[in-house]
Short mmCIF file of C-alpha atoms in Angstrom, two decimals:
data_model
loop_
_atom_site.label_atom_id
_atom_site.label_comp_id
_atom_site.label_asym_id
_atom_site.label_seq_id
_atom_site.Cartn_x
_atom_site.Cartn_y
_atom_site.Cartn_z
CA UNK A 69 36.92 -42.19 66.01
CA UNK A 70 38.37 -43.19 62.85
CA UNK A 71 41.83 -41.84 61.49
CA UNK A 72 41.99 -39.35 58.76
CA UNK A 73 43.23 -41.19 56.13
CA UNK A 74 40.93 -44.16 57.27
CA UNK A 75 37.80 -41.63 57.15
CA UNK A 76 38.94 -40.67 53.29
CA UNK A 77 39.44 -44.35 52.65
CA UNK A 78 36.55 -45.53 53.55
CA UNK A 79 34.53 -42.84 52.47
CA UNK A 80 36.17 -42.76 48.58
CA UNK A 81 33.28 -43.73 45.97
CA UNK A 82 34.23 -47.18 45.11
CA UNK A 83 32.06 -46.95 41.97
CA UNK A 84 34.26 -44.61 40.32
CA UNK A 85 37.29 -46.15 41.66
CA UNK A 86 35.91 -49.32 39.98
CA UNK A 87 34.95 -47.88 36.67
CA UNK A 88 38.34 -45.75 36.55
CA UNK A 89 40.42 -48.41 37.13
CA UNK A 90 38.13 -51.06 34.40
CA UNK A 91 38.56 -48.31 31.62
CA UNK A 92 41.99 -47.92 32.63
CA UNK A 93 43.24 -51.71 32.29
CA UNK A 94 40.90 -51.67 28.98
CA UNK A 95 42.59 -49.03 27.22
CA UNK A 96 45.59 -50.61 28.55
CA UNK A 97 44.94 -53.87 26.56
CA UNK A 98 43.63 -52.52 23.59
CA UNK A 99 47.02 -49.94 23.23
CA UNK A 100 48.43 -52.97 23.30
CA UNK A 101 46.11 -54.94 20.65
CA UNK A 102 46.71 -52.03 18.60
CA UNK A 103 50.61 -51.45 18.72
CA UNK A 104 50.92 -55.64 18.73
CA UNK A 105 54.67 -56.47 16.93
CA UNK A 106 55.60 -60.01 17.45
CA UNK A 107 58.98 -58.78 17.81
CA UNK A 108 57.93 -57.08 21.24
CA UNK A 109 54.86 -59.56 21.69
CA UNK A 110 55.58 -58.98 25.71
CA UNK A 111 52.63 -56.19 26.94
CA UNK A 112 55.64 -55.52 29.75
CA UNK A 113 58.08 -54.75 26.72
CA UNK A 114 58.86 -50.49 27.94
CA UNK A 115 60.28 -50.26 24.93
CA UNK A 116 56.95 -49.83 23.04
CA UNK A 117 53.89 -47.37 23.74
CA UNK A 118 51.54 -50.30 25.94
CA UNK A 119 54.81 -50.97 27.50
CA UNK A 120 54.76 -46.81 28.29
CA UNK A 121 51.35 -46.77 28.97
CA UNK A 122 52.22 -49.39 31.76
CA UNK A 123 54.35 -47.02 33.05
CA UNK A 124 51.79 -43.75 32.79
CA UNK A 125 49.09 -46.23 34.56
CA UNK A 126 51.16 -46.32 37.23
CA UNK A 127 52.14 -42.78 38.08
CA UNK A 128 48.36 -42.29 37.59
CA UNK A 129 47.95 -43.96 40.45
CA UNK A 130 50.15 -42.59 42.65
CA UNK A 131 48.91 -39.47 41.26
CA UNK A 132 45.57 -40.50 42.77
CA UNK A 133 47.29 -41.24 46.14
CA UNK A 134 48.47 -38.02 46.38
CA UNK A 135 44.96 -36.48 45.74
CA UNK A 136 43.43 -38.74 48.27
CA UNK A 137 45.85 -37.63 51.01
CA UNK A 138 45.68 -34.02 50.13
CA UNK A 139 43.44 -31.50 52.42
CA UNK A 140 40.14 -31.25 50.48
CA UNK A 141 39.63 -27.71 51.09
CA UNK A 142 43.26 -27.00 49.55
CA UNK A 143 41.62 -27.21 45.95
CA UNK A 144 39.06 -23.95 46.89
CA UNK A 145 41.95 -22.00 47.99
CA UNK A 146 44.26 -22.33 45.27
CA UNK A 147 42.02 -22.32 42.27
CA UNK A 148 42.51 -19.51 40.98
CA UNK A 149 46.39 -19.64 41.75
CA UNK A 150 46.51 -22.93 39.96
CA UNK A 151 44.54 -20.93 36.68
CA UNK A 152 46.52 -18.23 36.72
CA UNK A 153 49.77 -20.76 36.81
CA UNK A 154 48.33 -22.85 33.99
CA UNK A 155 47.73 -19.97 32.06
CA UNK A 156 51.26 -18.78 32.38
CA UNK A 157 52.61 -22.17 31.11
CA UNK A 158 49.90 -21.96 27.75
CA UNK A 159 51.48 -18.62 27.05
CA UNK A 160 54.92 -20.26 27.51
CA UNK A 161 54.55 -23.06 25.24
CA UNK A 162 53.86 -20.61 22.76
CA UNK A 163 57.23 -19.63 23.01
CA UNK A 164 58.91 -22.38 24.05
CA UNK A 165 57.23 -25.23 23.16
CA UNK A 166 57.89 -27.90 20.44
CA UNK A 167 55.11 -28.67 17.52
CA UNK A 168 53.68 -31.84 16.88
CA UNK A 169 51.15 -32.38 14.20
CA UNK A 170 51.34 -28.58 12.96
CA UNK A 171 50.43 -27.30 16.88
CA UNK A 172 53.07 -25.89 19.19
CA UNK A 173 51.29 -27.47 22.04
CA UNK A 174 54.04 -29.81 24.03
CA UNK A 175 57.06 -29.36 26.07
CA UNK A 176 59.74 -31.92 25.52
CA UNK A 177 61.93 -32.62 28.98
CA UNK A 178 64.14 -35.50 28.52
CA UNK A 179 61.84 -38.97 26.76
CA UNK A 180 58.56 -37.35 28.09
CA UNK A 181 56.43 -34.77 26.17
CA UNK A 182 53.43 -32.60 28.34
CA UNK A 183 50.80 -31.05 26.47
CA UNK A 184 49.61 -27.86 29.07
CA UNK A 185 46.42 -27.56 27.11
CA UNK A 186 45.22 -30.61 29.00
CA UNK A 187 46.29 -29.95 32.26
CA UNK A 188 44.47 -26.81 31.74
CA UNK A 189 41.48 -28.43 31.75
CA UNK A 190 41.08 -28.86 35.73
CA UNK A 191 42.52 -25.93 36.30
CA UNK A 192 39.58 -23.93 34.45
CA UNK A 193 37.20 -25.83 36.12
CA UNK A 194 38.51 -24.75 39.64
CA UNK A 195 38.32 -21.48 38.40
CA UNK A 196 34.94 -21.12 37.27
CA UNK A 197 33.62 -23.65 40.11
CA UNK A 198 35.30 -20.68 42.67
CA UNK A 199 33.58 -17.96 40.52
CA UNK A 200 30.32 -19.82 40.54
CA UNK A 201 30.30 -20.44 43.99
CA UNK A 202 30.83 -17.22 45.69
CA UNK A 203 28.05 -15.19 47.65
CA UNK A 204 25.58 -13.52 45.84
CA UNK A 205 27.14 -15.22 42.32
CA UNK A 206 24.33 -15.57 39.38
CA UNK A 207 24.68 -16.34 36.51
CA UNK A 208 21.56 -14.74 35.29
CA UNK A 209 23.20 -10.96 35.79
CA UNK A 210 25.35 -10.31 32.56
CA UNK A 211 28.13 -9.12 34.35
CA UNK A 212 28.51 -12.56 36.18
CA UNK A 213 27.74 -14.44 33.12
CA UNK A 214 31.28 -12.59 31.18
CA UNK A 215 33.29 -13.23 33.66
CA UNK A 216 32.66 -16.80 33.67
CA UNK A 217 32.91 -16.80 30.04
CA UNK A 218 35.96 -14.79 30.19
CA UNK A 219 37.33 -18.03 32.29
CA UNK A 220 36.97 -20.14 29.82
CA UNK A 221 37.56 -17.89 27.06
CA UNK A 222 41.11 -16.95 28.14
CA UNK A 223 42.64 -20.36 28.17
CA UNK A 224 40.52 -21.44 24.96
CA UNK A 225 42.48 -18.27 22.98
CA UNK A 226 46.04 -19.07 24.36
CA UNK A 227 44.98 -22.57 22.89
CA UNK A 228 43.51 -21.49 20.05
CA UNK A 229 47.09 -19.51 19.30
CA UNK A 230 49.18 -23.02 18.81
CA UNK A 231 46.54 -23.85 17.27
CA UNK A 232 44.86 -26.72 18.60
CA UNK A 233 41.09 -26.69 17.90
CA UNK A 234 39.74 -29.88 18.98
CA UNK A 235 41.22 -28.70 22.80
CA UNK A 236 39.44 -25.03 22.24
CA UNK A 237 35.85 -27.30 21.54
CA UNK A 238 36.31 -28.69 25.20
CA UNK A 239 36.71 -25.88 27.12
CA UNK A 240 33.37 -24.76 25.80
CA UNK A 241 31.80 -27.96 26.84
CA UNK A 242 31.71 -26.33 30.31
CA UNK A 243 28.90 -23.89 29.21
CA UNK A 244 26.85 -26.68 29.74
CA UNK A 245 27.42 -26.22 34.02
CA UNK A 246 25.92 -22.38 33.06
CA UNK A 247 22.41 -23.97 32.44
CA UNK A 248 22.66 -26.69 35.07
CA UNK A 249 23.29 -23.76 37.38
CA UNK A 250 20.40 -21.80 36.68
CA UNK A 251 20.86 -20.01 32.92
CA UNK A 252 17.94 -19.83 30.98
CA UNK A 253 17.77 -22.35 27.93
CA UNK A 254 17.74 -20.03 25.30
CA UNK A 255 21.31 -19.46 25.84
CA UNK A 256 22.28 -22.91 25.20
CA UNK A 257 19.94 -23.12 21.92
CA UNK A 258 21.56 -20.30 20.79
CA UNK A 259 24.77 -21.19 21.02
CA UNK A 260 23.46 -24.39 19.05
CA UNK A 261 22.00 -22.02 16.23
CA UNK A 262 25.06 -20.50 16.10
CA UNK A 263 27.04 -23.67 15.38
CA UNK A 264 24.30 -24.80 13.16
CA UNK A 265 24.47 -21.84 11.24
CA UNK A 266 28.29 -21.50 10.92
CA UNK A 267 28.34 -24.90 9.27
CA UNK A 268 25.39 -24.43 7.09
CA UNK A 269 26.88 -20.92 6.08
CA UNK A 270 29.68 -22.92 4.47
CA UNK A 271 27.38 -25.14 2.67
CA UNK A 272 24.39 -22.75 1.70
CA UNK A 273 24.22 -19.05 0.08
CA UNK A 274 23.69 -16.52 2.71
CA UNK A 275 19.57 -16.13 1.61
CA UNK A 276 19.47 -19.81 2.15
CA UNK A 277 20.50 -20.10 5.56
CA UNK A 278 18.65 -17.05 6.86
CA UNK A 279 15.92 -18.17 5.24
CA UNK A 280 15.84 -21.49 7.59
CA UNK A 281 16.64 -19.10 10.43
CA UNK A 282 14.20 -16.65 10.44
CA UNK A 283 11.76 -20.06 9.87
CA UNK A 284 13.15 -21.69 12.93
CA UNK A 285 12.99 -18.76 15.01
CA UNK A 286 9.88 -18.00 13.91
CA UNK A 287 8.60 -21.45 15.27
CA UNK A 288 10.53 -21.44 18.26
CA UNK A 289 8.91 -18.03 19.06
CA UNK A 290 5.46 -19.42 18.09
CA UNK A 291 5.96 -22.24 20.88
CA UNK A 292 6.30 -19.56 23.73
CA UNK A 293 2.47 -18.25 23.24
CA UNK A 294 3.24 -15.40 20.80
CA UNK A 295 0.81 -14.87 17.85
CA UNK A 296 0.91 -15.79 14.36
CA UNK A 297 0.51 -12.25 13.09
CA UNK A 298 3.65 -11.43 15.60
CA UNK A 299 5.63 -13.75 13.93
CA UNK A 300 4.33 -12.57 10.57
CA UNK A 301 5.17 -9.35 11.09
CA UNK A 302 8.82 -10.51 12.63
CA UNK A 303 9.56 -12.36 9.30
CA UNK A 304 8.56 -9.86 7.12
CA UNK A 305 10.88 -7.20 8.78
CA UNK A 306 13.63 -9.74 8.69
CA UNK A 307 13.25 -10.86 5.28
CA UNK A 308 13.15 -7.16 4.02
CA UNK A 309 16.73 -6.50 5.91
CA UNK A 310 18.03 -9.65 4.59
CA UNK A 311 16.99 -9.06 0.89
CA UNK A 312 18.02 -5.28 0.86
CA UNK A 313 21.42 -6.09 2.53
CA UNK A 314 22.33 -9.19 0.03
CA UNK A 315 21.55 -6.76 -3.03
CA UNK A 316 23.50 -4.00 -1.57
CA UNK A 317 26.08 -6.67 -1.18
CA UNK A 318 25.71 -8.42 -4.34
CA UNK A 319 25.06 -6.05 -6.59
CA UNK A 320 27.01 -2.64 -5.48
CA UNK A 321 29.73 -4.14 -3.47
CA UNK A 322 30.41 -7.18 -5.04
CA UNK A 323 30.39 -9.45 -2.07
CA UNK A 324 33.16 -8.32 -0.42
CA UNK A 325 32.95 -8.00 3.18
CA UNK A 326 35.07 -5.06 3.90
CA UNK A 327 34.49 -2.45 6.27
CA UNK A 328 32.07 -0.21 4.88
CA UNK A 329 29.55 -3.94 4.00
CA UNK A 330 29.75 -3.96 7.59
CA UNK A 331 28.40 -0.25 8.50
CA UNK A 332 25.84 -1.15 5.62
CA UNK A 333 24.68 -4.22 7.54
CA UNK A 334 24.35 -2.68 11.17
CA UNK A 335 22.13 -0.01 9.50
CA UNK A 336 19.97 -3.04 8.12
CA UNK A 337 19.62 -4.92 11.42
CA UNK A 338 18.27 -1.47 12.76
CA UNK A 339 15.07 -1.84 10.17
CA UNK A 340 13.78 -4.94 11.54
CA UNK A 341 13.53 -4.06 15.46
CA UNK A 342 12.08 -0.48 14.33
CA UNK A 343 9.38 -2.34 11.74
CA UNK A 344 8.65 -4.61 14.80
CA UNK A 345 8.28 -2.08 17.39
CA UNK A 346 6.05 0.06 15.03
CA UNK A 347 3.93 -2.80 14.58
CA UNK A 348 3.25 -4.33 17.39
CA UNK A 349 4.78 -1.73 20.54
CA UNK A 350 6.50 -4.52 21.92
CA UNK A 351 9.68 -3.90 23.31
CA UNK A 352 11.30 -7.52 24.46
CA UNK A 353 9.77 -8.80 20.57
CA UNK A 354 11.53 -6.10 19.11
CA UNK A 355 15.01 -6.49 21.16
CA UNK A 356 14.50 -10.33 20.22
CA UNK A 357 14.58 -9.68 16.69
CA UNK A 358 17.22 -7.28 16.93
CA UNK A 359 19.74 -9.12 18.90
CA UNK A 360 19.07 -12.12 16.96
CA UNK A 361 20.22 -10.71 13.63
CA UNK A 362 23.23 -9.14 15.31
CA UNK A 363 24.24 -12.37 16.40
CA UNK A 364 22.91 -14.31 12.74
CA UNK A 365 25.59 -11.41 11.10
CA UNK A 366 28.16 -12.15 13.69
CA UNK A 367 28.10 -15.81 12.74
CA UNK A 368 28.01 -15.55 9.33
CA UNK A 369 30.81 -12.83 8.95
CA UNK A 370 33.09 -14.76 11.70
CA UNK A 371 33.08 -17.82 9.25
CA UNK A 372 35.39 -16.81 6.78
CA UNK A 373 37.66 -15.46 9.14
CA UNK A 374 37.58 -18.55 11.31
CA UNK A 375 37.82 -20.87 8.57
CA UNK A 376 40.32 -19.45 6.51
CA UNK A 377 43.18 -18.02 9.19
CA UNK A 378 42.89 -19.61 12.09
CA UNK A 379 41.83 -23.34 11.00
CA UNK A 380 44.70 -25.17 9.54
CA UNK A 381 44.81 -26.33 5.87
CA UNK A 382 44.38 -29.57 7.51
CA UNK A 383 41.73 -28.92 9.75
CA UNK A 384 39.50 -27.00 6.68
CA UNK A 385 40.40 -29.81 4.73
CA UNK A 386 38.82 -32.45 7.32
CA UNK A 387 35.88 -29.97 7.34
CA UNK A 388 35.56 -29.88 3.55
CA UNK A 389 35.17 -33.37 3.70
CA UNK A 390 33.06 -34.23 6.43
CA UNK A 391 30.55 -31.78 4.57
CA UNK A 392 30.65 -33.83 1.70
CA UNK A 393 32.26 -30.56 0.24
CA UNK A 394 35.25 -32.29 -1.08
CA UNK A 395 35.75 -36.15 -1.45
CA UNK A 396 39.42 -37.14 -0.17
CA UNK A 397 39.33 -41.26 0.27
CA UNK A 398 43.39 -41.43 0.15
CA UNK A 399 43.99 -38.10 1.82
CA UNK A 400 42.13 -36.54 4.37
CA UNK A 401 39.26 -38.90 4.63
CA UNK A 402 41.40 -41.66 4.90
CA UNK A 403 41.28 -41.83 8.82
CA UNK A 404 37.71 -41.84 9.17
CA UNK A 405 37.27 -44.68 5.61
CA UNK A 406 39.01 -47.51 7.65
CA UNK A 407 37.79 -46.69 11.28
CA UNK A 408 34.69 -47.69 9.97
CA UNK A 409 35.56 -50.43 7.95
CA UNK A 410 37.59 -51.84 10.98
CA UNK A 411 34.61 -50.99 13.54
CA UNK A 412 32.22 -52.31 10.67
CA UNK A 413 34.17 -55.32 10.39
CA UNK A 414 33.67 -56.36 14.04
CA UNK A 415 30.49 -57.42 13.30
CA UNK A 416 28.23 -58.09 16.66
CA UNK A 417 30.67 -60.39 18.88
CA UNK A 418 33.95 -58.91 17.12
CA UNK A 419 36.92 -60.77 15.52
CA UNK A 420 38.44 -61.71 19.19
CA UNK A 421 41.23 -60.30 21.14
CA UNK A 422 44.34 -59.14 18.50
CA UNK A 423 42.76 -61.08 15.53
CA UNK A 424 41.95 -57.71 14.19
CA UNK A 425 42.73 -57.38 10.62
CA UNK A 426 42.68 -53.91 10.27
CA UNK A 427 43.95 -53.52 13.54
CA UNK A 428 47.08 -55.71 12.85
CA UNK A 429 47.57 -54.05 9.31
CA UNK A 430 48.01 -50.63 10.75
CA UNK A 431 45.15 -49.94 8.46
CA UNK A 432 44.35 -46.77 10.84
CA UNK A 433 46.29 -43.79 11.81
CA UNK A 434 46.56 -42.65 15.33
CA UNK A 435 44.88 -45.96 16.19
CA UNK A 436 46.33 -45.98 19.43
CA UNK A 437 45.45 -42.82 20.31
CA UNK A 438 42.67 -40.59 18.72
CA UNK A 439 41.16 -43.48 16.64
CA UNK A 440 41.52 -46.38 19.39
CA UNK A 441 37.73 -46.65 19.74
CA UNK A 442 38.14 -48.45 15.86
CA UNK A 443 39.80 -51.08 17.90
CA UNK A 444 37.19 -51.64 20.22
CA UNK A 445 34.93 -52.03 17.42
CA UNK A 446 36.84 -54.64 15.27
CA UNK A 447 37.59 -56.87 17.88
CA UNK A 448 35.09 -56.49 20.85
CA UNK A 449 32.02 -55.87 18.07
CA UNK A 450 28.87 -54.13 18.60
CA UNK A 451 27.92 -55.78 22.09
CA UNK A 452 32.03 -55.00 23.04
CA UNK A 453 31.38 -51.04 21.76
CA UNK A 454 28.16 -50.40 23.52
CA UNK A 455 29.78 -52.14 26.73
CA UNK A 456 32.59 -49.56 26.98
CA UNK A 457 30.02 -46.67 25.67
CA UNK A 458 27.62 -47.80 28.99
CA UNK A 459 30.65 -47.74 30.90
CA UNK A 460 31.64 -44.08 30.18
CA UNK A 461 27.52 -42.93 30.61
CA UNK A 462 27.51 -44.93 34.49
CA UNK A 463 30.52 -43.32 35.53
CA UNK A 464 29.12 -40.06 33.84
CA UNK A 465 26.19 -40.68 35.21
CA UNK A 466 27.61 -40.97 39.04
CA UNK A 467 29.31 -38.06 38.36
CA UNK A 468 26.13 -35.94 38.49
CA UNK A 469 24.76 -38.10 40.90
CA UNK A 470 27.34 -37.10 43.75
CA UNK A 471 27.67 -33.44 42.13
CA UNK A 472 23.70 -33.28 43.19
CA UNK A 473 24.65 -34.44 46.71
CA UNK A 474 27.08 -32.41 47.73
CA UNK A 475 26.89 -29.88 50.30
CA UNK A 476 29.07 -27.00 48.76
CA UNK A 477 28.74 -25.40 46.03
CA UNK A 478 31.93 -25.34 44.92
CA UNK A 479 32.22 -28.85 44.47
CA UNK A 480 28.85 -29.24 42.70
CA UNK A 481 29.70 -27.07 40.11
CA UNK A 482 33.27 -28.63 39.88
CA UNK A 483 31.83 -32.24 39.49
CA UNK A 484 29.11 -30.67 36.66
CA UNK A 485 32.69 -29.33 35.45
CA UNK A 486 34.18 -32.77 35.07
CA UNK A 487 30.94 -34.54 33.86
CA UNK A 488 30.62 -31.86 31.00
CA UNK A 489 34.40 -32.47 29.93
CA UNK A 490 34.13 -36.45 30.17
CA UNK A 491 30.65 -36.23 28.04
CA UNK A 492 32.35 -33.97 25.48
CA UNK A 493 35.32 -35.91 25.25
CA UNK A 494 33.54 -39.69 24.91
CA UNK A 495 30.63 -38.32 22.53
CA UNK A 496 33.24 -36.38 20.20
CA UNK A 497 35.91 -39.04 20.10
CA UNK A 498 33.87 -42.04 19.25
CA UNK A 499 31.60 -40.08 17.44
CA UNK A 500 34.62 -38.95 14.80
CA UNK A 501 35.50 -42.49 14.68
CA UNK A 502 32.42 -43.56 12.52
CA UNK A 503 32.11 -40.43 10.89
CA UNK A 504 29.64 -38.54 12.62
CA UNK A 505 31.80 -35.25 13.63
CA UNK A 506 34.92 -33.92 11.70
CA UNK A 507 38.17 -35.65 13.26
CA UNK A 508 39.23 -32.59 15.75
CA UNK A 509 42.05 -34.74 17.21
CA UNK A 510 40.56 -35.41 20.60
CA UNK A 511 41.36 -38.57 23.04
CA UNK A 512 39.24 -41.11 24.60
CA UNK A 513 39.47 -40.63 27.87
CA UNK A 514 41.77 -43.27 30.03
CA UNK A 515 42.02 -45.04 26.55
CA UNK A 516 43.91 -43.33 24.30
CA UNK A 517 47.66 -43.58 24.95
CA UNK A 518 49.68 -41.06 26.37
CA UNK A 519 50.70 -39.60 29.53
CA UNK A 520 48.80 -35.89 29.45
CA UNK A 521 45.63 -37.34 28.93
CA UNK A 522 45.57 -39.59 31.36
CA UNK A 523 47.41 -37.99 33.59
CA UNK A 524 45.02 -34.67 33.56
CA UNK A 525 41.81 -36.72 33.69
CA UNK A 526 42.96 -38.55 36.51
CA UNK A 527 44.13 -34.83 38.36
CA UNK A 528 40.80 -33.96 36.74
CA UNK A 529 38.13 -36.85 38.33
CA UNK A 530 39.95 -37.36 41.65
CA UNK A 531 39.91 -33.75 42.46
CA UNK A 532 36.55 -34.19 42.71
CA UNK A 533 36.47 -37.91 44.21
CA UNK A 534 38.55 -36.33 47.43
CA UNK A 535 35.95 -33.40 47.47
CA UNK A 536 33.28 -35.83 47.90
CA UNK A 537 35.06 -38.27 49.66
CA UNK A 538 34.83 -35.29 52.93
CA UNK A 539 31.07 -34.18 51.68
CA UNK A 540 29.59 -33.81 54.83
CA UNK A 541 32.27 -31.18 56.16
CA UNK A 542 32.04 -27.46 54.92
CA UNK A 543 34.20 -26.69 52.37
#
């Protein structure tokens, strides 16, 4: 019979351990490509951040020792000790805590700064993986679909409170596990909708953006089996509401949205769901209608709230210009200008290992952290970029693939936990890089330099690599 620690060795997922420890040495490398000083040209020089990052790579790995030899079953029992412990610390920082980059996010102790927020990360996903897996748990029944919310949501606010937004868009990425776990689809296009319609509602006149709605809907309703003249019917109720409640608005009220707009607009959303119901004496069309305006008016009311006091001026004026709502080439939009000239620059093959122009220039903020993907780019090239992007899908990928096989459910729902995150995290970041998504300030995983990251996606992944490592004993 083999040992314990032999059994975990030899049953540890080598393909992961692989992949982890490829990205690692790569991010390693091009930390260094992008710090390069010929004054410290030495990649062992501690003095520097890929000297640091040596140093963080290393601890990492111990960290991973320490996972490895823990009791599997340890992680169950403690979850929600370890949440409630993390969420202590977030409200701490608040108080405590030091800002960097207008968020009071870190603590400083001694040389070493530790960002909570992404620490957090694992222990949320505990959480929700112990809610998720107890007896009798679905996540169809409302009152089981809040409280897993509610995990998420109560980290996400203490986060929100330094604030840190890109870290809050994470934690949400985890509402993906509620459809892999059985929640109907229409949850997850809503919550699409809903971002769809914040953004648009900053672009477009309120008429405007309804007006696509209501089209939308009306389409996506039509694609279920429901008649045209429902539909008809649904869009003419809607369209009345939205008229009468823009003129009431526009015209008497002057398009202010104070209290009283607000008693004015419930009473509108009534009309619809009462047209609808005389019409057709349908009950779940009706209630569809209903609840979809409630939630169209929740959007659109939430965006100049959102927007205006709890984004930083930085962070609306990163929006601004993503939209094409404001042009800021030396300012803002600086960043995002010469990560794609230097990715753009790399051509197909790239300009070789620290011959980066850009890259040497310091053309790039944050290149060794946020916007290190640019360096990929520039001097790996195209078939360089899409080899590190395949490398974060396959170990994505095998994520799922062993969250399928597992025999608990707590640690299937923990490794959809960790795929969500890593997916989130990889599609943002590299996506803000060339200028697809507004720069939210997130890191590549085992990439981007510093210690929190990679420390908490290393606590984060091997949590779930010891988990499956004793798969076919009951958690």
């Amino acid at each position: 019979m083999k040992e314990r620690g032999q059994s975990v060795f030899f049953s540890l997922d080598w393909i992961i351990m692989v992949l982890y420890t490829a990205l690692l040495f790569m991010g390693w490398f091009n930390i260094y490509a992008a710090c390069y000083d010929d004054s410290h040209d030495s990649i062992f020089d501690f003095s520097m951040r890929y000297g640091k990052q040596l140093i963080w790579i290393g601890v990492s790995y111990v960290i991973v020792v320490l996972i490895m030899a823990s009791n599997f079953r340890l992680y169950s029992v403690l979850s929600y000790f370890i949440y409630g412990a993390m969420i202590l610390i977030l409200t701490s920082v608040l108080v405590v805590g030091i800002s960097s980059h207008g968020a009071k996010s870190w603590f400083e102790i001694g040389p070493i700064r530790i960002q909570p927020s992404e620490f957090a990360k694992f222990a949320t996903a505990l959480a929700m993986s112990k809610l998720m897996s107890a007896y009798n748990f679905d996540i169809k029944k409302p009152a089981n679909l809040f409280m897993a919310i509610g995990i998420i949501a109560l980290p996400a606010g203490l986060i929100l409170l330094q604030p840190d937004m890109g870290s809050v868009l994470v934690y949400f990425s985890m509402i993906f596990v509620f459809y892999r776990e059985g929640l109907s689809s229409i949850f997850l296009w809503l919550v699409v909708m809903g971002i769809a319609v914040f953004v648009s509602t900053l672009q477009y006149p309120l008429v405007a953006v309804m007006a696509g709605l209501t089209i939308i809907a009306g389409v996506w309703y039509l694609a279920f089996g429901r008649s045209i003249i429902e539909v008809l019917i649904a869009w003419g109720a809607v369209a009345a509401a939205t008229g009468l409640f823009w003129v009431i608005n526009h015209f008497l009220l002057d398009d202010h949205y104070e209290w009283h707009i607000l008693i004015v607009g419930a009473c509108m959303l009534l009309l619809p769901g009462v047209v609808v119901y005389s019409f057709l004496k349908r009950v779940w069309t009706a209630t569809f209608v209903w609840l979809g305006l409630i939630g169209f008016f929740a959007v659109v009311f939430s965006v100049d709230f959102v927007f205006n006091n709890i984004m930083t001026d930085h962070q609306q004026t990163l929006i601004r210009v993503f939209l094409g709502l404001e042009i800021d080439p030396k300012g803002t939009g600086y960043n995002v200008e010469q990560s794609k000239i230097a990715i753009g620059s790399g051509g197909l093959w790239g300009k070789g290992y620290l011959q980066g122009t850009q890259t040497k220039f310091n053309f790039v903020p944050e290149q060794a952290t946020d916007f290190i993907f640019c360096t990929v780019g520039e001097e790996w090239g195209f078939v360089g970029s899409t080899f590190v992007i395949l490398m974060f899908i396959t170990l994505i990928i095998r994520i799922i693939f062993l969250a399928d096989k597992q025999r608990s459910a707590f640690a299937r729902i923990y490794g959809y936990c960790v795929a969500s995150i890593l997916f989130f995290h990889v599609g943002i970041n590299v996506g803000m890089t060339i200028g697809l998504v507004p720069v939210i300030g997130i890191p590549l995983p085992f990439f981007s330099y510093g210690g929190s990251s990679l420390w908490s996606f290393t606590i984060l992944l091997f949590i779930f690599v010891r988990m499956d490592a004793s798969r076919d004993e009951l958690l």
